[in-house]
Amino acid sequence: QVQLVESGGGLVQPGGSLRLSCAAAGFTLDNYAIGWFRQAPGKEREGVSCISSTGGSTYSVRSVKGRFTISRDNAKNTVYLQMNSLKPEDTAVYYCARMRMCTAALVTTLTSIDDYWGQGTQVTVSS
């Protein structure tokens, strides 16, 4: 079965860092681009970042650009989201999803291959 499991979230102070992991099972990760998405309390889900199947291309939305870095280790079947200089506005449940390719349009329109979302991982940025 296809499964993506997010982990690494937690409570952190503003300016702190977290590294999220997206671990894949039931499919070959390197066949797919992977995107990170998030949903803050009371808000709609939004796209955050994506990485191409080989890791050769990435995209991040302006609000996180320069602070978040997406990477992947296909040998470990895992995609990471390194989050630095965290702000309270980053508080959300973070999800990863398979994508056909990594483009700004697909990220911002939340266009993923699968129609379901997993548990996600909670990131809370607060003093």
mmCIF file of C-alpha atoms in Angstrom:
data_model
loop_
_atom_site.group_PDB
_atom_site.id
_atom_site.type_symbol
_atom_site.label_atom_id
_atom_site.label_comp_id
_atom_site.label_asym_id
_atom_site.label_seq_id
_atom_site.Cartn_x
_atom_site.Cartn_y
_atom_site.Cartn_z
ATOM 1 C CA GLN A 1 0.000 0.000 0.000
ATOM 2 C CA VAL A 2 1.050 3.566 -0.658
ATOM 3 C CA GLN A 3 1.801 5.398 2.544
ATOM 4 C CA LEU A 4 3.523 8.622 3.514
ATOM 5 C CA VAL A 5 4.264 9.255 7.164
ATOM 6 C CA GLU A 6 5.175 12.705 8.425
ATOM 7 C CA SER A 7 7.200 13.198 11.585
ATOM 8 C CA GLY A 8 9.468 15.677 13.326
ATOM 9 C CA GLY A 9 6.970 18.297 14.403
ATOM 10 C CA GLY A 10 6.800 19.771 17.851
ATOM 11 C CA LEU A 11 6.755 22.915 19.932
ATOM 12 C CA VAL A 12 9.489 25.439 19.234
ATOM 13 C CA GLN A 13 10.126 29.078 20.111
ATOM 14 C CA PRO A 14 10.153 31.786 17.456
ATOM 15 C CA GLY A 15 13.488 31.762 15.695
ATOM 16 C CA GLY A 16 13.982 28.089 16.373
ATOM 17 C CA SER A 17 14.365 25.191 13.978
ATOM 18 C CA LEU A 18 12.762 21.865 13.210
ATOM 19 C CA ARG A 19 13.367 19.199 10.607
ATOM 20 C CA LEU A 20 10.345 17.375 9.292
ATOM 21 C CA SER A 21 10.560 13.980 7.649
ATOM 22 C CA CYS A 22 8.303 12.387 5.073
ATOM 23 C CA ALA A 23 8.900 8.660 4.931
ATOM 24 C CA ALA A 24 7.482 6.612 2.086
ATOM 25 C CA ALA A 25 6.329 3.025 2.092
ATOM 26 C CA GLY A 26 4.690 0.903 -0.565
ATOM 27 C CA PHE A 27 6.190 2.727 -3.528
ATOM 28 C CA THR A 28 9.490 3.889 -4.943
ATOM 29 C CA LEU A 29 9.996 7.435 -3.766
ATOM 30 C CA ASP A 30 12.396 8.422 -6.527
ATOM 31 C CA ASN A 31 9.645 8.039 -9.126
ATOM 32 C CA TYR A 32 7.814 11.055 -7.719
ATOM 33 C CA ALA A 33 8.171 14.676 -6.892
ATOM 34 C CA ILE A 34 7.137 15.383 -3.304
ATOM 35 C CA GLY A 35 5.421 18.437 -1.914
ATOM 36 C CA TRP A 36 4.971 19.829 1.568
ATOM 37 C CA PHE A 37 1.687 21.476 2.487
ATOM 38 C CA ARG A 38 0.322 22.913 5.683
ATOM 39 C CA GLN A 39 -2.926 23.890 7.313
ATOM 40 C CA ALA A 40 -3.025 26.451 10.091
ATOM 41 C CA PRO A 41 -5.889 26.665 12.592
ATOM 42 C CA GLY A 42 -8.913 28.238 10.971
ATOM 43 C CA LYS A 43 -7.244 28.478 7.577
ATOM 44 C CA GLU A 44 -7.295 26.576 4.316
ATOM 45 C CA ARG A 45 -4.505 24.222 3.405
ATOM 46 C CA GLU A 46 -1.680 25.884 1.501
ATOM 47 C CA GLY A 47 1.327 24.753 -0.467
ATOM 48 C CA VAL A 48 4.767 25.251 1.040
ATOM 49 C CA SER A 49 7.487 23.600 -1.005
ATOM 50 C CA CYS A 50 8.266 20.809 -3.416
ATOM 51 C CA ILE A 51 11.209 18.847 -4.730
ATOM 52 C CA SER A 52 11.626 17.012 -8.011
ATOM 53 C CA SER A 53 11.970 13.246 -8.171
ATOM 54 C CA THR A 54 15.749 13.431 -8.448
ATOM 55 C CA GLY A 55 16.176 16.336 -6.062
ATOM 56 C CA GLY A 56 17.567 18.493 -8.831
ATOM 57 C CA SER A 57 14.870 21.130 -8.637
ATOM 58 C CA THR A 58 12.987 22.705 -5.744
ATOM 59 C CA TYR A 59 10.393 25.362 -5.187
ATOM 60 C CA SER A 60 9.256 27.218 -2.078
ATOM 61 C CA VAL A 61 6.561 29.825 -1.628
ATOM 62 C CA ARG A 62 7.719 33.353 -0.856
ATOM 63 C CA SER A 63 6.630 33.258 2.775
ATOM 64 C CA VAL A 64 9.145 30.511 3.603
ATOM 65 C CA LYS A 65 11.824 31.115 0.985
ATOM 66 C CA GLY A 66 15.225 31.487 2.584
ATOM 67 C CA ARG A 67 14.024 29.890 5.810
ATOM 68 C CA PHE A 68 12.863 26.432 4.728
ATOM 69 C CA THR A 69 14.934 23.961 2.747
ATOM 70 C CA ILE A 70 13.507 20.841 1.154
ATOM 71 C CA SER A 71 15.735 17.878 0.385
ATOM 72 C CA ARG A 72 15.475 14.174 -0.254
ATOM 73 C CA ASP A 73 17.393 10.981 0.296
ATOM 74 C CA ASN A 74 15.966 8.472 -2.124
ATOM 75 C CA ALA A 75 18.118 5.695 -0.691
ATOM 76 C CA LYS A 76 16.293 6.192 2.605
ATOM 77 C CA ASN A 77 12.946 6.723 0.897
ATOM 78 C CA THR A 78 12.590 10.001 2.754
ATOM 79 C CA VAL A 79 12.022 13.684 2.017
ATOM 80 C CA TYR A 80 12.947 16.355 4.551
ATOM 81 C CA LEU A 81 11.867 19.880 5.294
ATOM 82 C CA GLN A 82 14.428 21.827 7.290
ATOM 83 C CA MET A 83 12.679 24.782 8.884
ATOM 84 C CA ASN A 84 14.791 27.590 10.310
ATOM 85 C CA SER A 85 13.917 30.997 11.728
ATOM 86 C CA LEU A 86 10.456 29.766 12.543
ATOM 87 C CA LYS A 87 7.678 32.267 13.058
ATOM 88 C CA PRO A 88 4.342 31.956 14.841
ATOM 89 C CA GLU A 89 2.717 32.159 11.414
ATOM 90 C CA ASP A 90 4.343 28.828 10.573
ATOM 91 C CA THR A 91 2.174 27.085 13.151
ATOM 92 C CA ALA A 92 0.217 24.427 11.294
ATOM 93 C CA VAL A 93 -0.184 20.756 10.617
ATOM 94 C CA TYR A 94 2.303 19.838 7.907
ATOM 95 C CA TYR A 95 1.580 17.205 5.288
ATOM 96 C CA CYS A 96 3.573 15.681 2.476
ATOM 97 C CA ALA A 97 2.145 14.319 -0.749
ATOM 98 C CA ARG A 98 3.191 12.784 -4.042
ATOM 99 C CA MET A 99 3.238 15.064 -7.054
ATOM 100 C CA ARG A 100 3.665 14.459 -10.767
ATOM 101 C CA MET A 101 6.329 17.144 -10.871
ATOM 102 C CA CYS A 102 7.574 20.059 -8.805
ATOM 103 C CA THR A 103 6.270 23.363 -10.097
ATOM 104 C CA ALA A 104 5.025 26.540 -8.480
ATOM 105 C CA ALA A 105 1.616 26.064 -10.045
ATOM 106 C CA LEU A 106 1.153 22.543 -8.717
ATOM 107 C CA VAL A 107 2.251 23.499 -5.212
ATOM 108 C CA THR A 108 0.101 26.593 -4.912
ATOM 109 C CA THR A 109 -2.957 24.801 -6.280
ATOM 110 C CA LEU A 110 -2.411 21.819 -3.963
ATOM 111 C CA THR A 111 -2.261 19.445 -6.907
ATOM 112 C CA SER A 112 -1.101 16.090 -5.634
ATOM 113 C CA ILE A 113 -1.422 12.619 -7.093
ATOM 114 C CA ASP A 114 -3.349 11.128 -4.200
ATOM 115 C CA ASP A 115 -6.685 12.453 -3.029
ATOM 116 C CA TYR A 116 -6.167 11.698 0.636
ATOM 117 C CA TRP A 117 -4.124 13.314 3.372
ATOM 118 C CA GLY A 118 -2.431 11.492 6.191
ATOM 119 C CA GLN A 119 -2.093 12.434 9.817
ATOM 120 C CA GLY A 120 0.445 15.146 9.215
ATOM 121 C CA THR A 121 2.766 16.444 11.900
ATOM 122 C CA GLN A 122 1.968 19.376 14.165
ATOM 123 C CA VAL A 123 4.338 22.331 14.247
ATOM 124 C CA THR A 124 3.695 24.920 16.927
ATOM 125 C CA VAL A 125 5.808 28.069 17.084
ATOM 126 C CA SER A 126 5.148 29.970 20.278
ATOM 127 C CA SER A 127 6.836 31.653 23.198
#
